[in-house]
Short mmCIF file of N, CA and C in Angstrom, two decimals:
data_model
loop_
_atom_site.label_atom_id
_atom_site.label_comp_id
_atom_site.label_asym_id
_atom_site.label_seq_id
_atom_site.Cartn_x
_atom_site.Cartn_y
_atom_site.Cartn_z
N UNK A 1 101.73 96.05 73.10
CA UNK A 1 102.87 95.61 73.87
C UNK A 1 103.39 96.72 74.79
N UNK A 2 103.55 97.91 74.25
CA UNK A 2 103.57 99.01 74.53
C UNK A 2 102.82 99.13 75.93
N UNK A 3 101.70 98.96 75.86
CA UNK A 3 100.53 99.51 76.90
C UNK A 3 100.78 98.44 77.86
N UNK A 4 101.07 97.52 77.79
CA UNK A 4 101.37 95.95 78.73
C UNK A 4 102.44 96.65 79.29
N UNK A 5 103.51 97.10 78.77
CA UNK A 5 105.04 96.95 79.80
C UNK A 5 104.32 98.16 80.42
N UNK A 6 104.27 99.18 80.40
CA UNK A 6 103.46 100.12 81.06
C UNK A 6 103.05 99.90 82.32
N UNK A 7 101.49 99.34 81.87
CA UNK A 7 100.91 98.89 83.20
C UNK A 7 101.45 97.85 84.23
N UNK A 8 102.19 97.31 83.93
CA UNK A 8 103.19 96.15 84.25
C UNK A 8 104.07 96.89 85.18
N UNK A 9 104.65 98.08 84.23
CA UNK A 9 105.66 98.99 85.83
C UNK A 9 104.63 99.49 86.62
N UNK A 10 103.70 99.85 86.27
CA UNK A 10 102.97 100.50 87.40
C UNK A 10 102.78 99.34 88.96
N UNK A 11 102.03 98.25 88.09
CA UNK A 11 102.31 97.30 89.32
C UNK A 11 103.39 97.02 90.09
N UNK A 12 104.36 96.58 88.88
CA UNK A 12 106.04 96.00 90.03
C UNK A 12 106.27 97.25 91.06
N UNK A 13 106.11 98.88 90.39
CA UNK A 13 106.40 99.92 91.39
C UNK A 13 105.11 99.49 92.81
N UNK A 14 103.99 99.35 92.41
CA UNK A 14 103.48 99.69 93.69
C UNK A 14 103.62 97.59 94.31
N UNK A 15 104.14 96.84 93.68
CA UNK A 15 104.77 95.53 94.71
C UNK A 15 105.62 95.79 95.43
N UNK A 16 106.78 96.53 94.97
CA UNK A 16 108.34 97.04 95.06
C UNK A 16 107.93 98.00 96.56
N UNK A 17 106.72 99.05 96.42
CA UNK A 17 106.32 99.82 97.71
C UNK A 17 106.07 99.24 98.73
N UNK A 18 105.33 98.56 98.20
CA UNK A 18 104.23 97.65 99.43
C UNK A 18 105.18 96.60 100.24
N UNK A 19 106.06 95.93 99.45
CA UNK A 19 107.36 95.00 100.26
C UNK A 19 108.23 95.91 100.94
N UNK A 20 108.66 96.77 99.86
CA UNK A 20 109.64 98.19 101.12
C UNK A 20 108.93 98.41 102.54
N UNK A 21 107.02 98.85 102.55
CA UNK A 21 106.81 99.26 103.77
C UNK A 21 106.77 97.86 104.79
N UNK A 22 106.19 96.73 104.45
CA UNK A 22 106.36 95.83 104.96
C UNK A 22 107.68 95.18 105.30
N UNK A 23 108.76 95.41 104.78
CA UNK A 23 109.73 95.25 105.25
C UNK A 23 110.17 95.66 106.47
N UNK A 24 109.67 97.28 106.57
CA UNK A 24 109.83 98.16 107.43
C UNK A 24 109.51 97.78 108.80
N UNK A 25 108.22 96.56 108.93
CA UNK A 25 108.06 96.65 109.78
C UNK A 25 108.58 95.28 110.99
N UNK A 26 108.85 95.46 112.21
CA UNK A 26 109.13 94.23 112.74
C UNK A 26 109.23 93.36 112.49
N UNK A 27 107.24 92.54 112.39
CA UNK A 27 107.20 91.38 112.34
C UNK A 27 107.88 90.61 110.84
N UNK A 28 107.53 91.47 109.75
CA UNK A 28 107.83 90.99 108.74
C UNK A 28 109.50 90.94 108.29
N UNK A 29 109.91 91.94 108.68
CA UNK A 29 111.62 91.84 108.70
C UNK A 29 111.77 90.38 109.65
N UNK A 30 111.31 90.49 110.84
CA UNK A 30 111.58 89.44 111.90
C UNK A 30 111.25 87.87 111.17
N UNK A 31 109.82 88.11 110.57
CA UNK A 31 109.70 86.57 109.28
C UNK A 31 110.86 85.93 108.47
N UNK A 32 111.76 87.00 108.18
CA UNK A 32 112.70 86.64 107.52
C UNK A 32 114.13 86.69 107.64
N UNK A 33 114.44 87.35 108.99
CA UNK A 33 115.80 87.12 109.38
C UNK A 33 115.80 86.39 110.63
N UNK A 34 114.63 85.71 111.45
CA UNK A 34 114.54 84.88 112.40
C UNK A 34 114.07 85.93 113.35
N UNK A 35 113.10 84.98 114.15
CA UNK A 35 112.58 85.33 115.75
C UNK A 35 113.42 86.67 116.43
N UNK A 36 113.00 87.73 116.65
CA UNK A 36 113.79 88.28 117.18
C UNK A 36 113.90 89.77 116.86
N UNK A 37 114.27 89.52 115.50
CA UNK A 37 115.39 90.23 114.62
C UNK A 37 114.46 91.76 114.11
N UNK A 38 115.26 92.94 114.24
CA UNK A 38 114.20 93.65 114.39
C UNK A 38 115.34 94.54 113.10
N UNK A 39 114.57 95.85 111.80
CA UNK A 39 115.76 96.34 111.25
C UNK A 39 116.10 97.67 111.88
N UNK A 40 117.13 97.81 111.69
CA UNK A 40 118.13 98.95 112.36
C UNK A 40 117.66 100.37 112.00
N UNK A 41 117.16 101.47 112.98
CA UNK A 41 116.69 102.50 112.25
C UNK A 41 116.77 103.36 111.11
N UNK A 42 118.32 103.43 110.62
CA UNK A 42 118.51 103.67 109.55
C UNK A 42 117.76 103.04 108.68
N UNK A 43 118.04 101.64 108.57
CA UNK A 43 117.66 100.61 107.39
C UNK A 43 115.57 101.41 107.15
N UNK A 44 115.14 101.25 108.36
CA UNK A 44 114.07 101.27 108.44
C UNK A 44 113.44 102.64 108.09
N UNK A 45 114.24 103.52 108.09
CA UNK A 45 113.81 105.22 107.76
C UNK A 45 113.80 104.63 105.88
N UNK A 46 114.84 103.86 105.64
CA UNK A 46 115.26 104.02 103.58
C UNK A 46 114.25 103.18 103.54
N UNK A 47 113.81 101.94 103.82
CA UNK A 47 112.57 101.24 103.19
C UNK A 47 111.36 102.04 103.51
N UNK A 48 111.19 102.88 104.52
CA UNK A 48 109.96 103.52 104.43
C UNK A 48 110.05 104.37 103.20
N UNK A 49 110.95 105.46 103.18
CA UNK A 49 111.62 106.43 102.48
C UNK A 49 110.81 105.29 101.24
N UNK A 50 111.88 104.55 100.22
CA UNK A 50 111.61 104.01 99.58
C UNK A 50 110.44 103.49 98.91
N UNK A 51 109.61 102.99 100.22
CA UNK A 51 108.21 102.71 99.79
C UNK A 51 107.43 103.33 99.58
N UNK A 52 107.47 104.59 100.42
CA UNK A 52 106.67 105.94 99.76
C UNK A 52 107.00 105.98 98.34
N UNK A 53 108.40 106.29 98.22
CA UNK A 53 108.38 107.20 97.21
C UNK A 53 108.47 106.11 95.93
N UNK A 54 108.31 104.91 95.84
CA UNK A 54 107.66 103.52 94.47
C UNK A 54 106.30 104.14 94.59
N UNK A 55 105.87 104.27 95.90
CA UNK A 55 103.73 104.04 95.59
C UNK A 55 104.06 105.36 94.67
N UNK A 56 104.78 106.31 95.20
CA UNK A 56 104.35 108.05 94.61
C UNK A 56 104.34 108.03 93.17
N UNK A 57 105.90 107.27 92.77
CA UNK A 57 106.46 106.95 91.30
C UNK A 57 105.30 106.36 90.43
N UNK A 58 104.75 105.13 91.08
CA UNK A 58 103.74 104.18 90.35
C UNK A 58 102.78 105.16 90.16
N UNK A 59 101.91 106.20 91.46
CA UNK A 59 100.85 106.83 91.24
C UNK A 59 100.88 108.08 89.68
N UNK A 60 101.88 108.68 89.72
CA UNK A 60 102.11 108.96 88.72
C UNK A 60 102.41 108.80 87.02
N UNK A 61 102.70 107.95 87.69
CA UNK A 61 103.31 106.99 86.53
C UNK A 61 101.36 106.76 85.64
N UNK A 62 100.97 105.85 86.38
CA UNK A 62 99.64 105.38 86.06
C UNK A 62 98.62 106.83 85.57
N UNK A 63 99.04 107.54 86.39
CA UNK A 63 98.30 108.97 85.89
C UNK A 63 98.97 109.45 84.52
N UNK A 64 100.10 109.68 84.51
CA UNK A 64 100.77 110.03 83.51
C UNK A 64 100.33 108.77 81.71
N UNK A 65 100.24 108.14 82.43
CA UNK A 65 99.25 106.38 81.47
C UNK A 65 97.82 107.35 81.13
N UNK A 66 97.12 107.36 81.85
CA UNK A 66 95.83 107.57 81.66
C UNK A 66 95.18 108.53 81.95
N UNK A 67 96.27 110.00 82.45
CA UNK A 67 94.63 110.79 83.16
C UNK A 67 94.77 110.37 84.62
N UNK A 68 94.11 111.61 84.95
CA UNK A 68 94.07 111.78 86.68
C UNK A 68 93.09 110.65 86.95
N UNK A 69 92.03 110.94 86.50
CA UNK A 69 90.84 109.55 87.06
C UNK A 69 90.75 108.09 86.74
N UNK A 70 91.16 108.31 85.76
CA UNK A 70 91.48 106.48 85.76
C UNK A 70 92.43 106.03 86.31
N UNK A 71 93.60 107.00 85.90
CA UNK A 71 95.12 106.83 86.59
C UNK A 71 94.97 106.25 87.88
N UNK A 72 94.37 107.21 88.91
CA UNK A 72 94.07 106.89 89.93
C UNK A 72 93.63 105.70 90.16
N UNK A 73 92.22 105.30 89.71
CA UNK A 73 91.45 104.17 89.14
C UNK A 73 92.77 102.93 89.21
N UNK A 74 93.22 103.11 88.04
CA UNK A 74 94.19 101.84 87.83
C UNK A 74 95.38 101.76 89.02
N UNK A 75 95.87 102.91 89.35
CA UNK A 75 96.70 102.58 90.62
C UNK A 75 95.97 101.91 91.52
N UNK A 76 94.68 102.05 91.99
CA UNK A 76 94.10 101.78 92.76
C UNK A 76 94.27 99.95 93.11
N UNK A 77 93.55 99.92 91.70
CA UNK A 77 93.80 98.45 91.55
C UNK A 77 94.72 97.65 91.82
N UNK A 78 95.84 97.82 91.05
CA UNK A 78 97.04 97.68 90.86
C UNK A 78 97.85 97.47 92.59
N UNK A 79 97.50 98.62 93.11
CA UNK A 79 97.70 98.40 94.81
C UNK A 79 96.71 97.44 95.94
N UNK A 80 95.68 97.29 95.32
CA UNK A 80 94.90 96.09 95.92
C UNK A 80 95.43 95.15 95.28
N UNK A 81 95.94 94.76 94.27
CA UNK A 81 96.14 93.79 93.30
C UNK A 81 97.50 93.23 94.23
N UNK A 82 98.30 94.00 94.09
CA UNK A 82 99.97 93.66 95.05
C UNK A 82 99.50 93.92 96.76
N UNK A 83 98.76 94.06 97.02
CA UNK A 83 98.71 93.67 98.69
C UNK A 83 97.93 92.79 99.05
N UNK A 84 96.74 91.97 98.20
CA UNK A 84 96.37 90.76 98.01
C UNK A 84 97.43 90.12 97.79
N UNK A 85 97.92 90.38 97.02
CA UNK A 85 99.28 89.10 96.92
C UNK A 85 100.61 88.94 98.06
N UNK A 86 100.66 90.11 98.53
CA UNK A 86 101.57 90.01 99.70
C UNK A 86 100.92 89.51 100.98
N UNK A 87 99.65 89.45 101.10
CA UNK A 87 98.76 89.00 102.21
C UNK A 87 98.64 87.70 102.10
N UNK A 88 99.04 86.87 100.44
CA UNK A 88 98.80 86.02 101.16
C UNK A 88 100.20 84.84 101.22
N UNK A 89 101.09 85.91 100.40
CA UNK A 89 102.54 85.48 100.88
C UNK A 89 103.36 85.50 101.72
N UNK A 90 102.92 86.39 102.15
CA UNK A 90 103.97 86.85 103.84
C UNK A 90 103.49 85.97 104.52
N UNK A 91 102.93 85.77 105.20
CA UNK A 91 102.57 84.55 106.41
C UNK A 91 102.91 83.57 105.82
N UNK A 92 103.29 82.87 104.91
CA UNK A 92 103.41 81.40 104.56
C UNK A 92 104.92 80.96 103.91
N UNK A 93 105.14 82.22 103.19
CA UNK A 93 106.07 82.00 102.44
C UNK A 93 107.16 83.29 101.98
N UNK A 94 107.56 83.59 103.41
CA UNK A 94 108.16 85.26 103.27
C UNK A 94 109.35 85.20 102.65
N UNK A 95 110.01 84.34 102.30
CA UNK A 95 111.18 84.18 101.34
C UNK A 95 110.80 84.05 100.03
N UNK A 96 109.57 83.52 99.88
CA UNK A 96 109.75 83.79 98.23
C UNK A 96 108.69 84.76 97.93
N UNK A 97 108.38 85.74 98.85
CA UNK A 97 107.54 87.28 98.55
C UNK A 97 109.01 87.83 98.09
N UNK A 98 109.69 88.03 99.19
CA UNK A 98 111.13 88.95 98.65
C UNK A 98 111.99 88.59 97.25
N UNK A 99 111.66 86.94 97.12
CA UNK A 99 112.33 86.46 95.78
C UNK A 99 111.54 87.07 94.41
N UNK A 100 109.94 87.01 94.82
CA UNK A 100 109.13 87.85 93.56
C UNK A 100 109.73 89.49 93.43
N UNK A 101 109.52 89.53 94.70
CA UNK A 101 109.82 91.06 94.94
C UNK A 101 111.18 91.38 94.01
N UNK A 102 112.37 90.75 94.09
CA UNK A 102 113.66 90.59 93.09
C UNK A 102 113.47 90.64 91.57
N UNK A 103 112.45 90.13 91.82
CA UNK A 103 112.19 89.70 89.90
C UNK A 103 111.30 90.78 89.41
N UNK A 104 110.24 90.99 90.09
CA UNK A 104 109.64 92.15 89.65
C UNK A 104 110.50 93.16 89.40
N UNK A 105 111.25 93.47 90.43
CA UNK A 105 112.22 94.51 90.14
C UNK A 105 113.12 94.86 89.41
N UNK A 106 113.23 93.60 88.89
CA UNK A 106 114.13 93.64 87.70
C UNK A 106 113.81 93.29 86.56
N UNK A 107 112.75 92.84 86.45
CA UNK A 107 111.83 92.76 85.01
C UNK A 107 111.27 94.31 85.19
N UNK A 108 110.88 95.02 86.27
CA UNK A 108 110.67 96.67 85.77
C UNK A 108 111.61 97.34 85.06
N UNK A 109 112.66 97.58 85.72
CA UNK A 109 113.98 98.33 85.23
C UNK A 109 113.88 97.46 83.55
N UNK A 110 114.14 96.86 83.62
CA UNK A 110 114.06 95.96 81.82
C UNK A 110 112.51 96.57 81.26
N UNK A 111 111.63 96.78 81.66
CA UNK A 111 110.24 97.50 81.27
C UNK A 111 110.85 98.54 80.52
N UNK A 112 111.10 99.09 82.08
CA UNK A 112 111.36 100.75 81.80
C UNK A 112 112.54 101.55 80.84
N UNK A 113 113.55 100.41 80.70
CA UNK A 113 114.82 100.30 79.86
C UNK A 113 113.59 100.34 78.11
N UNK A 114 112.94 99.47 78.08
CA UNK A 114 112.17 99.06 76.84
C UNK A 114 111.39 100.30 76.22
N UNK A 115 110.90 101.11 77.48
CA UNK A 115 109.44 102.31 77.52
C UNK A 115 110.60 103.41 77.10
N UNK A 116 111.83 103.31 77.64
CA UNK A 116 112.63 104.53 77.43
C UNK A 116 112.95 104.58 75.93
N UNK A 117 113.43 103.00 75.74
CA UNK A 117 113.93 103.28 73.79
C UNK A 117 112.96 103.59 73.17
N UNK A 118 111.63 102.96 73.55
CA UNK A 118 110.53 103.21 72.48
C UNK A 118 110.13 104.48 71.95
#
């Protein structure tokens, strides 16, 4: 159970990245606040900011799991795993990428709340 919530944050961190940088950018901010709509540089420096620093958290994290080479290994995955899934949510259904994106995020923090007592 242990090893599940684990690998489990590793993913939501690198979903949580991958929506931050995509957020970041035009079109996909523009998917979801209407035609147009572009985010404000500030906004757009903290979701980059942000998204770096989930992939960095997750990469570690997964290393800190397993060892430099698998670690890696499993981040790897784990980041093809969540940008397959955002590839094929964003174009169709960019409101409920950000709604997963919510839940992941908060079923991590509840992970990581769980990994901390243990």
């Amino acid at each position: 159970m242990t090893e599940l919530l684990a690998n489990f944050l590793v993913f939501a961190l690198c979903y949580a990245g991958l929506s931050c940088l995509c957020l970041a950018m035009d079109r996909h901010y523009a998917d979801l606040h209407g035609r147009g709509a572009e985010p404000p540089p500030q906004l757009r420096r903290r979701l980059q900011w942000g998204g770096w620093a989930a992939l960095a958290i997750g990469l570690a994290w997964a290393m800190h799991l397993a060892g430099f080479g698998y670690g890696l290994v499993s981040w790897a995955g784990s980041l093809t795993g969540c940008g397959l899934l955002l590839i094929w949510l964003l174009p169709y259904a960019p409101q409920q990428a950000m709604r997963l994106a919510r839940v992941i995020g908060a079923t991590a923090l509840l992970a990581a709340v769980l990994l901390a007592v243990r």
